Amino acid sequence: MISQSFLSTRRRRLIGSGALAVFGSAFARASNAADDRFARFSGQTVSFCVPDHPHYDAMLRLLPQFTAETGIKVNVARENILRMKHVQLAGMAKPQSEFDLVTYIVTWKSEFVKKNLLLPLESFFKDKQLADPDYAFGDLVPRYVQNIGLVGGPKGYLPGPGARLYGLPYGAETSVLAYRRDVFEKHGFAPPRTYAELSALLAPLRERTGMAALTSRGQSGHNCVHAWLLHLNALGGQVFDERWMPLFHKAPGVQALQLLKHIADTGPKGMANFSYNDMLSSFLQGESAMYLDSTAVFGAVRNSPVSKIEGKVSYVLHPKGVQYASQSGGLGLAIPRTSARAEASFLLMQWLTSKAQDKAVVRLGGGPTRVSTMEDVSLVRMFPEFVTLKEQLRYASPDWRPIIPEWDEINTGPLGAAVHQGLTGAKPAILALGDIVRRVNEIMTAAGYR
């Protein structure tokens, strides 16, 4: 336990006019009186639910500084990331929430809002007694804000008319290809730039190095679906069309699942049961020659106690299929609607995502949330992968997956089972995906999408 500047024109378009009108006026009205915003909350304790995750390993080391600066104590409840949602749903549903600040996976945002569990953030940012005049909201990575923070716009989760801000990105991520530079140089391999090159590389890489070619998530449910989505988007596929009719069983979805089976066949032993931590560990311990997943790998390579590969890794863009595409996801911070300490919780959220603390958490092994962090010359010298990250974010889409309230049911249910059948070879990919179309249609019809 551990007791803005204004947005550029381009970034305004990216985030959405509704949210911008609120934040632009809020920060313009902010004054130096905000420097005293902590005093009346000194002595309060914020209950903060966080996951077992590399970014939050780094964050925990910052909390004593927050308490020293503000007098606000932080009581951390740490949960396994797969169990955390159920704990939060139970805690936030009470007349007074057990948690004052929660960390959520982006796929939960629409469900939490539909269940009226979260407070929108506009009023906090408009409050001159709470809002930090130097916060620089427009410096937050636009793709991260769109993907993680907004609910209620087009499709129910995209920027545009009706979108409101319910959370801030913290532990946000996109995808990147990491590879063992020393192994590739020794055996004369080049990192794959396209999906054709990636597929062709897997078998010879394993045969000539004796290592697993590419580590991946594989566990049934959310994990294997995440791995499949990484390839589906780049290969030109989507889960649904504009009328919410399934597309996942069409040619790109089948191709992505066939590739995932090839990855499993040439990958680490036991990959069919791998969570994210398992697949990351396989790369960190030198068992796998490549990693294609979350940018959380950056800090883990340097800071994880199990890493044996520091100084041996290079990074390149997520390979191109019919298009460049990369993950848009990760974690965010939100305030439960029934929190008794919502204002103090907002101050903690604002402090953690500030310019100074974004740089601080990066130095400790976390991931950047701000453009200025990725462009900081001293940090780029320390973390040259930020050059690749900044380029990769150009291809991260907030519509990478359908973040609707029903997604978790589909993701962990029929789709999670079908993808797992395909990657293990229990069913051919075309059958595994085709056999669940009826069930997914039933879920969408019952939810009123048609």
Short mmCIF file of C-alpha atoms in Angstrom, two decimals:
data_model
loop_
_atom_site.label_atom_id
_atom_site.label_comp_id
_atom_site.label_asym_id
_atom_site.label_seq_id
_atom_site.Cartn_x
_atom_site.Cartn_y
_atom_site.Cartn_z
CA MET A 1 0.00 0.00 0.00
CA ILE A 2 1.21 3.44 -0.85
CA SER A 3 -0.44 5.52 1.69
CA GLN A 4 -2.29 23.65 -22.14
CA SER A 5 -1.53 25.17 -24.25
CA PHE A 6 -4.18 25.21 -27.00
CA LEU A 7 -4.38 22.40 -29.53
CA SER A 8 -3.02 22.81 -33.03
CA THR A 9 -5.59 22.92 -35.83
CA ARG A 10 -4.69 19.41 -36.90
CA ARG A 11 -5.04 17.99 -33.41
CA ARG A 12 -8.39 19.75 -32.97
CA ARG A 13 -9.73 17.90 -35.97
CA LEU A 14 -8.39 14.62 -34.65
CA ILE A 15 -9.95 14.79 -31.22
CA GLY A 16 -13.39 16.18 -32.09
CA SER A 17 -14.99 19.57 -31.86
CA GLY A 18 -17.26 18.82 -28.90
CA ALA A 19 -14.48 17.95 -26.52
CA LEU A 20 -12.24 20.72 -27.79
CA ALA A 21 -14.69 23.50 -27.06
CA VAL A 22 -14.71 22.41 -23.44
CA PHE A 23 -11.00 22.04 -22.98
CA GLY A 24 -9.93 25.07 -24.96
CA SER A 25 -12.11 27.40 -22.90
CA ALA A 26 -11.24 25.65 -19.66
CA PHE A 27 -7.52 26.11 -20.00
CA ALA A 28 -7.86 29.63 -21.33
CA ARG A 29 -9.67 30.60 -18.12
CA ALA A 30 -7.23 28.84 -15.81
CA SER A 31 -5.27 31.13 -13.46
CA ASN A 32 -2.42 31.03 -11.03
CA ALA A 33 -4.92 30.41 -8.27
CA ALA A 34 -4.82 26.76 -9.38
CA ASP A 35 -1.44 26.45 -7.65
CA ASP A 36 -3.36 26.13 -4.37
CA ARG A 37 -5.69 23.45 -5.67
CA PHE A 38 -4.27 20.70 -3.46
CA ALA A 39 -4.57 22.39 -0.05
CA ARG A 40 -8.20 21.57 0.75
CA PHE A 41 -7.69 17.89 -0.07
CA SER A 42 -4.61 17.34 2.11
CA GLY A 43 -5.17 14.31 4.33
CA GLN A 44 -7.70 12.62 2.04
CA THR A 45 -6.98 9.09 0.83
CA VAL A 46 -7.71 8.10 -2.77
CA SER A 47 -8.38 4.42 -3.38
CA PHE A 48 -6.79 3.54 -6.73
CA CYS A 49 -7.39 0.24 -8.57
CA VAL A 50 -4.48 -0.67 -10.86
CA PRO A 51 -3.39 -3.72 -12.87
CA ASP A 52 -0.33 -5.89 -12.73
CA HIS A 53 1.31 -4.19 -15.73
CA PRO A 54 4.80 -2.79 -16.55
CA HIS A 55 3.56 0.81 -16.86
CA TYR A 56 2.03 0.63 -13.41
CA ASP A 57 5.16 -0.94 -11.96
CA ALA A 58 6.82 2.33 -12.89
CA MET A 59 3.88 4.46 -11.73
CA LEU A 60 3.96 3.04 -8.22
CA ARG A 61 7.39 4.58 -7.72
CA LEU A 62 5.94 8.06 -8.37
CA LEU A 63 3.13 7.98 -5.83
CA PRO A 64 5.21 8.92 -2.77
CA GLN A 65 6.16 12.13 -4.58
CA PHE A 66 2.50 12.90 -5.23
CA THR A 67 1.67 12.51 -1.54
CA ALA A 68 4.67 14.63 -0.53
CA GLU A 69 3.60 17.43 -2.90
CA THR A 70 -0.13 17.39 -2.21
CA GLY A 71 -0.80 15.76 1.14
CA ILE A 72 -3.19 13.36 -0.60
CA LYS A 73 -2.55 9.72 0.25
CA VAL A 74 -3.04 6.91 -2.25
CA ASN A 75 -4.23 3.45 -1.29
CA VAL A 76 -3.42 1.07 -4.15
CA ALA A 77 -5.50 -2.02 -4.85
CA ARG A 78 -3.56 -4.08 -7.38
CA GLU A 79 -5.36 -6.75 -9.41
CA ASN A 80 -4.52 -9.28 -12.09
CA ILE A 81 -5.53 -7.58 -15.32
CA LEU A 82 -7.86 -10.44 -16.33
CA ARG A 83 -9.69 -10.27 -12.99
CA MET A 84 -9.68 -6.51 -12.59
CA LYS A 85 -12.86 -5.78 -14.55
CA HIS A 86 -15.03 -7.99 -12.36
CA VAL A 87 -13.57 -6.46 -9.20
CA GLN A 88 -14.20 -2.96 -10.51
CA LEU A 89 -17.75 -3.67 -11.65
CA ALA A 90 -18.64 -4.92 -8.20
CA GLY A 91 -16.87 -2.08 -6.41
CA MET A 92 -18.23 0.76 -8.57
CA ALA A 93 -21.83 -0.49 -8.47
CA LYS A 94 -22.10 0.22 -4.74
CA PRO A 95 -23.85 3.39 -3.48
CA GLN A 96 -20.34 4.61 -2.63
CA SER A 97 -17.68 3.15 -4.88
CA GLU A 98 -14.91 1.13 -3.29
CA PHE A 99 -12.55 2.87 -5.71
CA ASP A 100 -12.00 6.58 -6.32
CA LEU A 101 -9.83 6.10 -9.42
CA VAL A 102 -9.74 3.08 -11.70
CA THR A 103 -7.52 1.81 -14.47
CA TYR A 104 -9.49 0.29 -17.32
CA ILE A 105 -8.71 -1.54 -20.55
CA VAL A 106 -9.98 0.46 -23.52
CA THR A 107 -12.46 -2.26 -24.50
CA TRP A 108 -14.35 -1.70 -21.24
CA LYS A 109 -15.01 2.03 -21.69
CA SER A 110 -18.36 1.87 -23.50
CA GLU A 111 -19.71 -0.80 -21.17
CA PHE A 112 -18.73 1.19 -18.07
CA VAL A 113 -20.40 4.33 -19.46
CA LYS A 114 -23.53 2.42 -20.53
CA LYS A 115 -23.83 1.14 -16.96
CA ASN A 116 -23.48 4.74 -15.67
CA LEU A 117 -20.37 3.90 -13.67
CA LEU A 118 -18.05 6.75 -14.73
CA LEU A 119 -18.01 10.53 -14.40
CA PRO A 120 -17.36 12.61 -17.54
CA LEU A 121 -14.31 14.81 -17.12
CA GLU A 122 -15.44 18.11 -18.68
CA SER A 123 -16.54 19.70 -15.41
CA PHE A 124 -13.23 18.92 -13.73
CA PHE A 125 -11.20 20.51 -16.51
CA LYS A 126 -13.50 23.58 -16.44
CA ASP A 127 -13.02 24.08 -12.71
CA LYS A 128 -10.33 26.74 -12.20
CA GLN A 129 -9.72 25.46 -8.69
CA LEU A 130 -8.85 22.00 -9.99
CA ALA A 131 -7.48 22.40 -13.54
CA ASP A 132 -3.73 22.82 -13.93
CA PRO A 133 -3.15 25.83 -16.23
CA ASP A 134 0.05 24.19 -17.50
CA TYR A 135 -1.52 20.80 -18.23
CA ALA A 136 -1.42 21.20 -22.05
CA PHE A 137 -4.25 18.84 -22.98
CA GLY A 138 -3.37 19.12 -26.68
CA ASP A 139 0.02 17.57 -26.01
CA LEU A 140 -1.60 14.23 -25.17
CA VAL A 141 -1.21 11.86 -28.13
CA PRO A 142 -4.43 12.45 -30.13
CA ARG A 143 -4.83 8.81 -31.15
CA TYR A 144 -4.61 7.75 -27.52
CA VAL A 145 -7.20 10.31 -26.38
CA GLN A 146 -9.59 9.29 -29.14
CA ASN A 147 -9.24 5.59 -28.54
CA ILE A 148 -9.14 5.44 -24.77
CA GLY A 149 -10.97 8.51 -23.55
CA LEU A 150 -13.96 9.20 -25.78
CA VAL A 151 -17.41 7.59 -25.57
CA GLY A 152 -20.66 8.48 -27.32
CA GLY A 153 -19.56 9.72 -30.75
CA PRO A 154 -19.90 7.92 -34.09
CA LYS A 155 -20.38 4.18 -33.56
CA GLY A 156 -20.55 4.99 -29.84
CA TYR A 157 -16.79 5.21 -29.31
CA LEU A 158 -15.17 7.44 -31.96
CA PRO A 159 -14.39 11.19 -32.04
CA GLY A 160 -17.06 13.43 -33.48
CA PRO A 161 -20.53 14.75 -32.60
CA GLY A 162 -21.73 13.42 -29.26
CA ALA A 163 -18.33 12.27 -28.02
CA ARG A 164 -17.53 12.99 -24.38
CA LEU A 165 -14.32 12.46 -22.45
CA TYR A 166 -14.59 9.86 -19.70
CA GLY A 167 -10.95 8.93 -19.26
CA LEU A 168 -7.33 9.84 -19.92
CA PRO A 169 -4.75 7.55 -21.52
CA TYR A 170 -2.22 6.12 -19.10
CA GLY A 171 -0.43 2.98 -20.19
CA ALA A 172 -1.68 3.55 -23.75
CA GLU A 173 -0.04 1.63 -26.53
CA THR A 174 0.23 0.82 -30.17
CA SER A 175 2.00 -2.16 -31.73
CA VAL A 176 5.55 -2.48 -32.96
CA LEU A 177 7.87 -5.21 -34.21
CA ALA A 178 10.81 -5.92 -31.94
CA TYR A 179 13.54 -8.30 -33.03
CA ARG A 180 16.83 -9.68 -31.79
CA ARG A 181 19.32 -7.57 -33.72
CA ASP A 182 22.25 -9.78 -32.71
CA VAL A 183 20.51 -12.98 -33.87
CA PHE A 184 19.38 -11.46 -37.17
CA GLU A 185 22.88 -10.14 -37.91
CA LYS A 186 24.53 -13.45 -37.06
CA HIS A 187 22.27 -15.44 -39.40
CA GLY A 188 21.93 -12.86 -42.16
CA PHE A 189 18.24 -12.10 -41.72
CA ALA A 190 16.58 -8.74 -42.30
CA PRO A 191 13.55 -7.63 -40.23
CA PRO A 192 10.31 -8.12 -42.17
CA ARG A 193 8.78 -4.99 -43.70
CA THR A 194 5.66 -6.67 -45.10
CA TYR A 195 3.37 -9.52 -44.14
CA ALA A 196 4.66 -11.56 -47.07
CA GLU A 197 8.17 -11.21 -45.69
CA LEU A 198 6.99 -12.00 -42.16
CA SER A 199 5.24 -15.20 -43.19
CA ALA A 200 8.20 -16.33 -45.31
CA LEU A 201 10.65 -15.66 -42.45
CA LEU A 202 9.02 -17.72 -39.71
CA ALA A 203 10.12 -21.25 -40.63
CA PRO A 204 13.74 -20.48 -41.68
CA LEU A 205 14.23 -18.28 -38.63
CA ARG A 206 13.27 -21.13 -36.35
CA GLU A 207 15.24 -23.73 -38.28
CA ARG A 208 18.50 -21.78 -38.46
CA THR A 209 18.49 -20.21 -34.99
CA GLY A 210 16.86 -22.92 -32.90
CA MET A 211 14.71 -20.21 -31.33
CA ALA A 212 11.00 -19.67 -31.57
CA ALA A 213 10.46 -17.32 -34.50
CA LEU A 214 7.75 -14.98 -33.19
CA THR A 215 6.17 -14.94 -29.76
CA SER A 216 2.46 -14.17 -29.53
CA ARG A 217 -0.51 -14.25 -27.26
CA GLY A 218 -2.52 -17.43 -27.74
CA GLN A 219 -4.72 -18.02 -24.72
CA SER A 220 -8.40 -18.57 -25.52
CA GLY A 221 -10.54 -15.44 -25.26
CA HIS A 222 -9.27 -11.86 -25.19
CA ASN A 223 -5.59 -12.76 -25.66
CA CYS A 224 -5.84 -14.78 -28.86
CA VAL A 225 -8.39 -12.35 -30.33
CA HIS A 226 -5.95 -9.51 -29.67
CA ALA A 227 -3.23 -11.39 -31.53
CA TRP A 228 -5.56 -12.09 -34.47
CA LEU A 229 -6.68 -8.45 -34.64
CA LEU A 230 -3.05 -7.35 -34.99
CA HIS A 231 -2.97 -9.15 -38.33
CA LEU A 232 -6.61 -8.67 -39.40
CA ASN A 233 -6.30 -4.88 -39.65
CA ALA A 234 -3.05 -4.89 -41.57
CA LEU A 235 -4.48 -7.46 -43.99
CA GLY A 236 -7.45 -5.18 -44.69
CA GLY A 237 -10.09 -6.88 -42.57
CA GLN A 238 -12.69 -5.63 -40.13
CA VAL A 239 -14.89 -7.27 -37.51
CA PHE A 240 -18.14 -5.59 -38.70
CA ASP A 241 -19.32 -3.49 -41.61
CA GLU A 242 -21.07 -0.13 -41.19
CA ARG A 243 -24.39 -1.89 -40.53
CA TRP A 244 -22.86 -4.11 -37.82
CA MET A 245 -22.94 -7.20 -40.00
CA PRO A 246 -20.03 -9.63 -39.41
CA LEU A 247 -17.03 -9.44 -41.71
CA PHE A 248 -14.55 -11.34 -39.55
CA HIS A 249 -15.17 -14.61 -41.41
CA LYS A 250 -14.32 -13.14 -44.80
CA ALA A 251 -10.99 -13.67 -46.59
CA PRO A 252 -8.83 -11.25 -44.52
CA GLY A 253 -10.05 -12.79 -41.26
CA VAL A 254 -9.34 -16.29 -42.47
CA GLN A 255 -5.91 -15.24 -43.75
CA ALA A 256 -5.10 -13.61 -40.41
CA LEU A 257 -6.08 -16.75 -38.50
CA GLN A 258 -4.10 -19.01 -40.83
CA LEU A 259 -1.09 -16.79 -40.23
CA LEU A 260 -1.64 -16.99 -36.48
CA LYS A 261 -1.56 -20.78 -36.71
CA HIS A 262 1.72 -20.54 -38.65
CA ILE A 263 3.07 -18.30 -35.90
CA ALA A 264 2.01 -20.83 -33.27
CA ASP A 265 3.55 -23.71 -35.22
CA THR A 266 6.92 -21.92 -35.41
CA GLY A 267 6.62 -20.11 -32.11
CA PRO A 268 7.40 -20.83 -28.47
CA LYS A 269 6.28 -24.03 -26.80
CA GLY A 270 2.91 -23.61 -25.10
CA MET A 271 1.98 -20.49 -27.04
CA ALA A 272 -1.65 -21.62 -27.27
CA ASN A 273 -1.92 -20.85 -23.55
CA PHE A 274 0.05 -17.60 -23.53
CA SER A 275 -1.29 -14.44 -21.95
CA TYR A 276 0.44 -11.14 -22.72
CA ASN A 277 2.86 -11.59 -19.84
CA ASP A 278 3.76 -15.07 -21.06
CA MET A 279 4.48 -13.97 -24.60
CA LEU A 280 6.50 -11.01 -23.38
CA SER A 281 8.50 -13.23 -21.04
CA SER A 282 9.38 -15.55 -23.93
CA PHE A 283 10.97 -12.63 -25.75
CA LEU A 284 12.65 -11.13 -22.69
CA GLN A 285 14.24 -14.42 -21.72
CA GLY A 286 15.73 -14.96 -25.16
CA GLU A 287 13.46 -17.79 -26.23
CA SER A 288 11.88 -15.97 -29.19
CA ALA A 289 13.59 -13.99 -31.94
CA MET A 290 10.71 -11.58 -32.65
CA TYR A 291 7.86 -9.88 -30.83
CA LEU A 292 4.88 -8.16 -32.48
CA ASP A 293 2.54 -6.58 -29.98
CA SER A 294 2.26 -3.72 -27.50
CA THR A 295 4.86 -0.98 -27.17
CA ALA A 296 4.97 -1.87 -23.46
CA VAL A 297 7.95 -3.98 -24.61
CA PHE A 298 10.13 -0.85 -24.67
CA GLY A 299 10.36 -0.47 -20.93
CA ALA A 300 10.26 -4.20 -20.23
CA VAL A 301 13.40 -4.90 -22.27
CA ARG A 302 15.36 -2.47 -20.09
CA ASN A 303 13.68 -2.79 -16.73
CA SER A 304 12.07 -6.20 -16.30
CA PRO A 305 13.93 -8.40 -13.80
CA VAL A 306 13.60 -11.32 -16.22
CA SER A 307 15.06 -9.49 -19.24
CA LYS A 308 18.22 -11.05 -20.67
CA ILE A 309 18.21 -9.05 -23.90
CA GLU A 310 18.90 -5.42 -23.03
CA GLY A 311 21.13 -3.90 -25.71
CA LYS A 312 20.29 -6.68 -28.19
CA VAL A 313 16.91 -5.44 -29.48
CA SER A 314 15.90 -3.18 -32.37
CA TYR A 315 12.46 -1.95 -33.40
CA VAL A 316 10.76 -1.42 -36.76
CA LEU A 317 7.25 -0.59 -37.92
CA HIS A 318 4.47 -3.14 -37.65
CA PRO A 319 4.76 -4.88 -41.06
CA LYS A 320 2.59 -3.71 -43.94
CA GLY A 321 -0.14 -5.95 -45.35
CA VAL A 322 -2.50 -4.33 -47.81
CA GLN A 323 -1.97 -1.27 -45.61
CA TYR A 324 -0.01 -0.09 -42.61
CA ALA A 325 -2.08 -0.61 -39.48
CA SER A 326 -1.27 -0.95 -35.83
CA GLN A 327 -2.91 -1.54 -32.51
CA SER A 328 -4.68 1.29 -30.78
CA GLY A 329 -5.38 0.39 -27.21
CA GLY A 330 -4.02 -0.03 -23.76
CA LEU A 331 -5.08 1.46 -20.47
CA GLY A 332 -6.71 4.61 -19.17
CA LEU A 333 -7.75 6.31 -15.95
CA ALA A 334 -11.36 7.12 -14.99
CA ILE A 335 -13.29 8.33 -11.96
CA PRO A 336 -16.21 6.21 -10.70
CA ARG A 337 -19.53 8.07 -10.59
CA THR A 338 -20.10 7.23 -6.92
CA SER A 339 -16.61 8.07 -5.67
CA ALA A 340 -16.68 10.12 -2.47
CA ARG A 341 -13.34 11.70 -3.37
CA ALA A 342 -13.82 12.50 -7.06
CA GLU A 343 -12.02 15.87 -6.96
CA ALA A 344 -8.94 14.49 -5.20
CA SER A 345 -8.99 11.60 -7.66
CA PHE A 346 -9.02 14.04 -10.57
CA LEU A 347 -5.98 15.79 -9.09
CA LEU A 348 -4.12 12.47 -8.98
CA MET A 349 -5.19 11.64 -12.55
CA GLN A 350 -4.12 15.08 -13.75
CA TRP A 351 -0.78 14.87 -11.92
CA LEU A 352 0.08 11.42 -13.26
CA THR A 353 -0.65 12.46 -16.87
CA SER A 354 1.10 15.85 -16.65
CA LYS A 355 4.15 16.69 -18.77
CA ALA A 356 6.60 16.27 -15.92
CA GLN A 357 5.23 12.97 -14.67
CA ASP A 358 4.87 11.55 -18.17
CA LYS A 359 8.61 11.99 -18.58
CA ALA A 360 9.25 10.64 -15.11
CA VAL A 361 7.28 7.43 -15.66
CA VAL A 362 9.08 6.87 -18.97
CA ARG A 363 12.46 7.12 -17.24
CA LEU A 364 11.26 4.42 -14.84
CA GLY A 365 10.12 2.05 -17.61
CA GLY A 366 6.61 3.23 -18.47
CA GLY A 367 5.29 4.30 -21.85
CA PRO A 368 4.82 7.88 -23.10
CA THR A 369 1.38 9.46 -23.33
CA ARG A 370 2.50 12.87 -24.63
CA VAL A 371 3.94 14.13 -27.90
CA SER A 372 6.45 16.31 -26.03
CA THR A 373 7.85 13.25 -24.26
CA MET A 374 8.50 11.46 -27.55
CA GLU A 375 10.14 14.61 -28.94
CA ASP A 376 12.30 15.40 -25.91
CA VAL A 377 15.89 15.30 -27.20
CA SER A 378 17.37 13.90 -24.00
CA LEU A 379 14.75 11.16 -23.83
CA VAL A 380 15.15 10.24 -27.49
CA ARG A 381 18.87 9.75 -26.81
CA MET A 382 17.93 7.38 -23.99
CA PHE A 383 15.07 5.74 -25.88
CA PRO A 384 15.76 5.87 -29.64
CA GLU A 385 12.73 3.63 -30.18
CA PHE A 386 10.61 6.77 -29.71
CA VAL A 387 11.46 7.67 -33.32
CA THR A 388 9.77 4.46 -34.47
CA LEU A 389 6.91 4.95 -32.01
CA LYS A 390 6.10 8.43 -33.30
CA GLU A 391 5.99 7.12 -36.88
CA GLN A 392 3.96 4.06 -35.86
CA LEU A 393 1.27 6.22 -34.25
CA ARG A 394 0.43 7.62 -37.69
CA TYR A 395 -1.13 4.24 -38.49
CA ALA A 396 -2.93 3.58 -35.20
CA SER A 397 -6.69 3.76 -35.66
CA PRO A 398 -9.24 4.38 -32.88
CA ASP A 399 -11.48 1.99 -34.84
CA TRP A 400 -8.96 -0.86 -34.61
CA ARG A 401 -11.69 -2.94 -32.98
CA PRO A 402 -15.36 -2.26 -32.17
CA ILE A 403 -15.38 -0.81 -28.64
CA ILE A 404 -19.08 -1.36 -28.04
CA PRO A 405 -20.56 -2.58 -24.74
CA GLU A 406 -21.14 -6.02 -26.29
CA TRP A 407 -17.54 -6.42 -27.46
CA ASP A 408 -16.35 -8.12 -24.28
CA GLU A 409 -19.07 -10.76 -24.61
CA ILE A 410 -18.09 -11.43 -28.24
CA ASN A 411 -14.37 -11.13 -27.60
CA THR A 412 -14.19 -13.51 -24.65
CA GLY A 413 -17.01 -15.74 -25.93
CA PRO A 414 -17.62 -17.02 -29.47
CA LEU A 415 -14.82 -15.12 -31.21
CA GLY A 416 -12.28 -15.98 -28.52
CA ALA A 417 -13.15 -19.66 -28.81
CA ALA A 418 -13.12 -19.66 -32.63
CA VAL A 419 -9.75 -17.95 -32.94
CA HIS A 420 -8.28 -20.38 -30.45
CA GLN A 421 -9.64 -23.32 -32.44
CA GLY A 422 -8.04 -21.94 -35.57
CA LEU A 423 -4.60 -21.25 -34.08
CA THR A 424 -4.41 -24.68 -32.48
CA GLY A 425 -5.64 -26.47 -35.59
CA ALA A 426 -8.71 -27.86 -33.84
CA LYS A 427 -10.70 -26.47 -36.77
CA PRO A 428 -9.70 -25.00 -40.13
CA ALA A 429 -9.74 -21.21 -39.92
CA ILE A 430 -12.58 -20.81 -42.40
CA LEU A 431 -14.82 -23.15 -40.40
CA ALA A 432 -13.88 -21.82 -36.99
CA LEU A 433 -14.83 -18.27 -37.96
CA GLY A 434 -17.80 -19.18 -40.14
CA ASP A 435 -19.39 -21.33 -37.46
CA ILE A 436 -19.82 -18.39 -35.05
CA VAL A 437 -21.45 -15.87 -37.41
CA ARG A 438 -24.95 -16.90 -36.30
CA ARG A 439 -24.12 -16.54 -32.59
CA VAL A 440 -22.52 -13.12 -33.07
CA ASN A 441 -25.56 -11.99 -35.07
CA GLU A 442 -27.79 -13.12 -32.21
CA ILE A 443 -25.79 -11.03 -29.73
CA MET A 444 -25.94 -7.95 -31.96
CA THR A 445 -29.67 -8.35 -32.67
CA ALA A 446 -30.48 -8.78 -28.98
CA ALA A 447 -28.50 -5.61 -28.24
CA GLY A 448 -30.58 -3.63 -30.76
CA TYR A 449 -28.03 -3.03 -33.51
CA ARG A 450 -30.54 -4.25 -36.08
#
